CSV table of C-alpha atoms and ligand atoms in Angstrom, one decimal:
chain,number,residue,atom,x,y,z
A,1,MET,CA,102.1,118.4,99.4
A,2,MET,CA,104.6,115.6,98.5
A,3,HIS,CA,106.6,113.7,101.2
A,4,ALA,CA,109.9,111.9,101.2
A,5,LEU,CA,108.5,108.4,101.3
A,6,PRO,CA,105.9,107.6,98.7
A,7,HIS,CA,102.3,107.5,100.0
A,8,ASP,CA,103.8,107.8,103.5
A,9,ARG,CA,100.7,108.4,105.5
A,10,ILE,CA,99.0,105.3,103.8
A,11,TYR,CA,102.0,103.0,104.4
A,12,ASP,CA,102.3,104.3,108.0
A,13,GLU,CA,98.9,102.6,108.5
A,14,ALA,CA,100.1,99.1,107.7
A,15,PRO,CA,97.2,97.2,109.3
A,16,LEU,CA,94.7,99.3,107.2
A,17,TYR,CA,96.8,98.8,104.1
A,18,ASP,CA,96.8,95.1,104.7
A,19,LEU,CA,93.0,95.0,105.1
A,20,ALA,CA,92.6,97.1,101.9
A,21,PHE,CA,94.5,94.6,99.7
A,22,SER,CA,93.4,91.4,101.5
A,23,TYR,CA,90.9,90.6,98.7
A,24,ARG,CA,93.8,89.0,96.8
A,25,ASP,CA,94.3,85.2,96.5
A,26,ILE,CA,98.0,85.2,97.5
A,27,PRO,CA,98.4,81.4,97.4
A,28,ALA,CA,97.0,81.4,93.8
A,29,GLU,CA,99.4,84.3,92.8
A,30,VAL,CA,102.3,82.3,94.4
A,31,ASP,CA,101.2,79.2,92.4
A,32,PHE,CA,101.5,81.3,89.2
A,33,ILE,CA,105.0,82.6,90.2
A,34,GLU,CA,106.2,79.1,91.0
A,35,ALA,CA,105.0,77.9,87.6
A,36,ALA,CA,106.7,80.8,85.8
A,37,TYR,CA,109.9,80.0,87.8
A,38,ALA,CA,109.8,76.3,86.9
A,39,GLU,CA,109.2,77.0,83.3
A,40,ALA,CA,112.0,79.7,83.0
A,41,THR,CA,114.6,77.9,85.1
A,42,GLY,CA,113.8,74.2,84.8
A,43,SER,CA,114.0,73.9,88.6
A,44,ALA,CA,111.0,72.8,90.6
A,45,ARG,CA,110.8,75.4,93.4
A,46,PRO,CA,113.1,78.3,94.5
A,47,ARG,CA,115.1,77.6,97.7
A,48,ARG,CA,115.6,81.3,98.5
A,49,MET,CA,113.5,84.3,97.5
A,50,VAL,CA,113.4,88.0,98.1
A,51,GLU,CA,110.3,90.2,97.9
A,52,LEU,CA,111.0,93.9,97.1
A,53,ALA,CA,108.7,96.8,98.1
A,54,SER,CA,107.0,94.0,100.1
A,55,GLY,CA,104.6,96.0,102.2
A,56,PRO,CA,103.6,93.4,104.8
A,57,GLY,CA,105.3,90.7,102.7
A,58,ARG,CA,102.3,88.4,102.2
A,59,HIS,CA,103.9,86.7,99.2
A,60,ALA,CA,107.1,86.2,101.1
A,61,GLN,CA,105.1,84.7,103.9
A,62,GLU,CA,103.3,82.3,101.5
A,63,PHE,CA,106.7,81.2,100.1
A,64,ALA,CA,108.0,80.7,103.7
A,65,ARG,CA,104.9,78.6,104.4
A,66,ARG,CA,106.0,76.4,101.4
A,67,GLY,CA,109.5,75.9,102.9
A,68,VAL,CA,111.3,78.6,100.9
A,69,SER,CA,113.9,80.8,102.7
A,70,ALA,CA,112.1,84.2,102.4
A,71,HIS,CA,113.3,87.8,102.7
A,72,ALA,CA,111.1,90.9,102.5
A,73,VAL,CA,112.3,94.4,101.9
A,74,ASP,CA,110.4,97.7,102.3
A,75,LEU,CA,111.2,101.3,102.6
A,76,ALA,CA,108.5,102.1,105.2
A,77,PRO,CA,109.4,101.2,108.8
A,78,ALA,CA,105.8,100.7,109.7
A,79,MET,CA,105.3,98.1,107.0
A,80,VAL,CA,108.4,96.2,108.1
A,81,ALA,CA,107.3,96.2,111.7
A,82,PHE,CA,103.8,95.1,110.8
A,83,GLY,CA,105.2,92.4,108.5
A,84,GLN,CA,107.4,91.0,111.2
A,85,GLN,CA,104.4,90.9,113.7
A,86,SER,CA,102.0,89.3,111.2
A,87,ALA,CA,104.6,86.6,110.2
A,88,GLN,CA,105.1,85.8,113.8
A,89,THR,CA,101.3,85.6,114.3
A,90,ALA,CA,101.1,83.3,111.2
A,91,GLY,CA,103.9,81.1,112.6
A,92,VAL,CA,106.1,81.6,109.5
A,93,HIS,CA,109.7,82.7,109.3
A,94,VAL,CA,110.5,85.7,107.0
A,95,GLN,CA,113.5,87.9,107.4
A,96,TYR,CA,112.4,91.5,107.1
A,97,HIS,CA,114.7,94.4,106.1
A,98,CYS,CA,114.1,98.1,105.9
A,99,GLY,CA,115.6,99.0,102.5
A,100,ASP,CA,115.3,100.5,99.0
A,101,MET,CA,114.4,98.4,96.0
A,102,ARG,CA,116.9,100.6,94.1
A,103,ASP,CA,120.0,99.7,96.2
A,104,ILE,CA,119.4,96.8,98.6
A,105,ARG,CA,122.2,94.3,98.8
A,106,LEU,CA,121.6,90.8,100.4
A,107,GLN,CA,123.7,87.6,100.5
A,108,PRO,CA,123.7,84.8,99.5
A,109,PRO,CA,122.1,85.2,96.0
A,110,ALA,CA,118.4,84.4,95.6
A,111,ASP,CA,116.8,82.0,93.1
A,112,LEU,CA,113.8,84.3,92.8
A,113,VAL,CA,113.1,88.0,93.3
A,114,VAL,CA,109.5,89.4,93.1
A,115,CYS,CA,107.9,92.9,93.3
A,116,MET,CA,104.2,92.8,93.5
A,117,LEU,CA,101.1,95.0,93.2
A,118,CYS,CA,102.5,97.8,91.0
A,119,SER,CA,105.1,98.7,93.6
A,120,ALA,CA,107.6,99.2,90.7
A,121,GLY,CA,105.4,102.1,89.7
A,122,TYR,CA,107.2,104.1,92.4
A,123,LEU,CA,110.3,104.0,90.2
A,124,VAL,CA,109.6,107.5,88.8
A,125,GLU,CA,112.9,109.2,88.5
A,126,GLU,CA,114.9,109.0,85.3
A,127,ASP,CA,117.4,106.4,86.3
A,128,ASP,CA,115.2,104.5,88.9
A,129,LEU,CA,114.3,101.6,86.7
A,130,ALA,CA,118.0,101.1,85.6
A,131,ARG,CA,119.1,101.2,89.3
A,132,HIS,CA,116.4,98.8,90.3
A,133,LEU,CA,117.3,96.3,87.6
A,134,ARG,CA,121.0,96.4,88.6
A,135,THR,CA,119.9,95.8,92.2
A,136,VAL,CA,117.7,92.8,91.2
A,137,ARG,CA,120.6,91.4,89.0
A,138,ASP,CA,123.0,91.6,92.0
A,139,LEU,CA,120.4,89.9,94.3
A,140,LEU,CA,119.9,86.9,91.9
A,141,ARG,CA,122.1,83.9,91.3
A,142,PRO,CA,123.0,83.2,87.7
A,143,GLY,CA,120.0,81.6,86.0
A,144,GLY,CA,117.6,83.1,88.7
A,145,LEU,CA,114.3,84.8,87.9
A,146,TYR,CA,112.8,88.2,88.6
A,147,LEU,CA,109.0,88.6,88.4
A,148,ALA,CA,107.3,92.0,88.7
A,149,GLU,CA,103.6,92.7,88.8
A,150,LEU,CA,102.9,96.1,87.3
A,151,ALA,CA,99.9,98.3,86.4
A,152,HIS,CA,98.6,97.5,83.0
A,153,PRO,CA,100.0,100.0,80.4
A,154,GLY,CA,96.4,100.9,79.4
A,155,ASP,CA,95.7,102.2,82.9
A,156,ILE,CA,96.8,105.7,82.2
A,157,PRO,CA,95.1,107.9,83.1
A,158,ALA,CA,94.0,105.4,85.7
A,159,ASP,CA,90.4,105.2,84.6
A,160,ALA,CA,90.8,106.1,80.9
A,161,ASP,CA,89.7,102.7,79.5
A,162,GLY,CA,86.6,102.1,81.4
A,163,GLY,CA,88.4,100.4,84.3
A,164,ARG,CA,90.6,97.3,84.0
A,165,THR,CA,90.8,97.6,87.7
A,166,GLN,CA,88.5,99.1,90.3
A,167,ASN,CA,89.6,102.5,91.8
A,168,GLU,CA,87.2,102.3,94.8
A,169,TRP,CA,86.2,99.4,96.9
A,170,THR,CA,85.1,98.5,100.5
A,171,MET,CA,86.6,95.9,102.9
A,172,ASP,CA,84.8,94.5,105.9
A,173,GLY,CA,87.1,93.9,108.8
A,174,PRO,CA,86.4,92.3,112.2
A,175,ASP,CA,86.5,95.7,113.9
A,176,GLY,CA,85.0,98.0,111.3
A,177,VAL,CA,84.7,98.9,107.6
A,178,LEU,CA,87.4,100.3,105.3
A,179,ASP,CA,86.6,102.3,102.2
A,180,VAL,CA,89.5,102.5,99.8
A,181,SER,CA,90.0,105.0,96.9
A,182,TRP,CA,93.1,104.9,94.7
A,183,ALA,CA,92.9,107.1,91.6
A,184,GLU,CA,94.5,110.0,89.8
A,185,ALA,CA,94.4,113.1,91.9
A,186,PRO,CA,91.7,115.3,90.3
A,187,ASP,CA,93.5,118.7,90.4
A,188,ALA,CA,97.2,117.6,90.1
A,189,GLU,CA,99.2,118.2,87.1
A,190,SER,CA,100.9,115.0,85.7
A,191,PRO,CA,104.7,115.2,86.3
A,192,GLY,CA,105.3,113.3,83.0
A,193,GLU,CA,103.7,111.6,80.1
A,194,ARG,CA,103.4,108.2,81.8
A,195,THR,CA,103.6,109.4,85.4
A,196,VAL,CA,100.5,110.4,87.4
A,197,ILE,CA,99.9,111.8,90.8
A,198,ALA,CA,97.9,109.1,92.5
A,199,GLN,CA,95.7,110.0,95.4
A,200,ALA,CA,95.2,107.2,97.9
A,201,ARG,CA,92.5,107.5,100.5
A,202,LEU,CA,91.5,105.1,103.3
A,203,THR,CA,88.4,105.8,105.3
A,204,TRP,CA,88.2,103.7,108.4
A,205,THR,CA,84.9,103.4,110.3
A,206,PRO,CA,85.3,101.4,113.5
A,207,ARG,CA,82.1,99.5,114.6
A,208,ASP,CA,81.8,101.8,117.6
A,209,GLY,CA,83.3,105.1,116.5
A,210,ALA,CA,83.5,107.9,114.0
A,211,PRO,CA,85.2,107.6,110.6
A,212,ARG,CA,88.9,108.5,110.3
A,213,VAL,CA,90.4,109.5,106.9
A,214,VAL,CA,94.0,108.9,105.9
A,215,GLU,CA,95.1,110.4,102.6
A,216,ALA,CA,98.3,110.9,100.6
A,217,ASN,CA,99.4,111.9,97.1
A,218,SER,CA,102.4,110.4,95.3
A,219,ALA,CA,103.8,110.1,91.8
A,220,GLN,CA,103.4,106.7,90.2
A,221,ARG,CA,104.5,105.6,86.7
A,222,VAL,CA,102.6,103.3,84.4
A,223,TYR,CA,105.2,101.6,82.4
A,224,GLU,CA,104.9,100.3,78.9
A,225,GLU,CA,106.3,96.8,78.1
A,226,ARG,CA,108.8,98.2,75.6
A,227,GLU,CA,110.3,100.4,78.3
A,228,TRP,CA,111.0,97.3,80.4
A,229,ARG,CA,112.3,95.3,77.4
A,230,HIS,CA,114.6,98.2,76.5
A,231,GLN,CA,115.9,98.8,80.1
A,232,VAL,CA,116.4,95.0,80.7
A,233,ALA,CA,118.3,94.7,77.4
A,234,ALA,CA,120.5,97.6,78.5
A,235,CYS,CA,121.3,96.0,81.9
A,236,ASP,CA,124.3,93.7,81.6
A,237,GLY,CA,123.5,90.2,82.8
A,238,LEU,CA,119.7,90.3,82.4
A,239,SER,CA,117.3,89.2,79.7
A,240,PHE,CA,113.6,89.6,79.2
A,241,VAL,CA,111.8,86.2,79.4
A,242,ASN,CA,108.0,86.7,79.1
A,243,SER,CA,105.0,88.9,80.0
A,244,TRP,CA,101.4,88.2,80.9
A,245,GLY,CA,98.3,90.3,81.4
A,246,ALA,CA,96.9,88.5,84.5
A,247,PHE,CA,97.9,85.7,86.9
A,248,ASP,CA,97.0,83.3,84.1
A,249,PRO,CA,99.5,81.9,81.7
A,250,HIS,CA,97.0,82.1,78.8
A,251,VAL,CA,96.4,85.9,79.1
A,252,GLY,CA,98.8,88.1,77.2
A,253,VAL,CA,99.4,91.8,78.0
A,254,ASN,CA,97.4,92.8,74.9
A,255,ALA,CA,94.5,90.4,75.5
A,256,PRO,CA,91.1,92.2,76.1
A,257,GLU,CA,90.8,90.7,79.6
A,258,ALA,CA,94.3,91.7,80.6
A,259,TRP,CA,94.3,93.9,83.8
A,260,ARG,CA,98.0,93.8,84.9
A,261,MET,CA,101.4,93.6,83.2
A,262,ILE,CA,103.4,90.9,84.8
A,263,VAL,CA,107.0,90.6,83.5
A,264,ALA,CA,109.6,87.9,83.9
A,265,VAL,CA,113.3,88.7,83.6
A,266,ARG,CA,116.2,86.2,83.9
A,267,ARG,CA,119.8,86.6,85.2
A,268,SER,CA,122.3,85.0,82.8
B,1,SAM,C1,101.3,99.2,96.8
B,1,SAM,S1,102.3,98.7,98.2
B,1,SAM,C2,102.6,97.0,97.7
B,1,SAM,C3,103.1,96.2,98.8
B,1,SAM,C4,103.3,94.7,98.5
B,1,SAM,N1,104.1,94.5,97.3
B,1,SAM,C5,102.0,94.0,98.3
B,1,SAM,O1,101.8,93.2,97.3
B,1,SAM,O2,101.1,94.2,99.1
B,1,SAM,C6,103.8,99.5,97.7
B,1,SAM,C7,105.0,99.3,98.7
B,1,SAM,O3,106.2,99.8,98.1
B,1,SAM,C8,107.0,100.4,99.1
B,1,SAM,N2,108.0,101.2,98.5
B,1,SAM,C9,107.8,102.3,97.7
B,1,SAM,N3,109.0,102.8,97.2
B,1,SAM,C10,109.9,101.9,97.7
B,1,SAM,C11,111.3,101.7,97.5
B,1,SAM,N4,112.0,102.6,96.7
B,1,SAM,N5,112.0,100.7,98.0
B,1,SAM,C12,111.3,99.8,98.8
B,1,SAM,N6,110.0,99.9,99.0
B,1,SAM,C13,109.3,100.9,98.4
B,1,SAM,C14,106.0,101.1,100.0
B,1,SAM,O4,106.5,101.4,101.3
B,1,SAM,C15,104.8,100.1,100.0
B,1,SAM,O5,104.9,99.2,101.1
């Protein structure tokens, strides 16, 4: 059964989501974003940034830690509440907003907008990407940069190429163990050629209790680079700058070791 918010039951469990994806090296990812920003804009560091579909907003928090004025936007109220709480605990100031990456408006304009961890894969309806790009353009100052981390185009179906990324993993938390599974739903019919029904499952086993399973299915699109280039070209005021296959400036999208598609787009 599909729900109004994508993977709603998963994103309702914000602390579990945060633990599930805490294997990432967020400071290193932010170093990469800052280098891409400096190269594309000629400015050292953004002064103001917005993270879209931010979840807990861990990238926004890292930017805030570096002195950047940071905003985080997510559709799921539980994510926004958890993000606010975790920023407070970490002692960093991030402004959180409950909003949609297809139509959020914020002022003043930002130097940098980011959308991390394949969140743009939730842009599945026909005009979603165009709406999203217009939204990003209107969030940015002239000359500002947008960077999106997307699933690699070869990840369709999710495990077809022998696994650029892992579909199942386990995280050890202070209070228990979390088993994560994120893969194409076995019995679901694909809604479109590049859109799959992704089944997300979190199995939480507290140190002193029985396992609890949280599961949800949702449509996710695995974009090709040419779709982004085409849609960016069609959006007045934006131009495609660059793409990479990892958080490494030397890895292109078509390199054998590529596991993501990271795209950079500039506002003219
Ligand atoms: C895979 S999580 C990624 C979160 C975060 N970017 C990160 O790196 O951890 C996807 C997030 O996108 C959010 N989301 C999905 N559709 C959205 C939309 N249309 N607008 C804003 N947020 C959205 C979900 O609520 C969820 O928090």
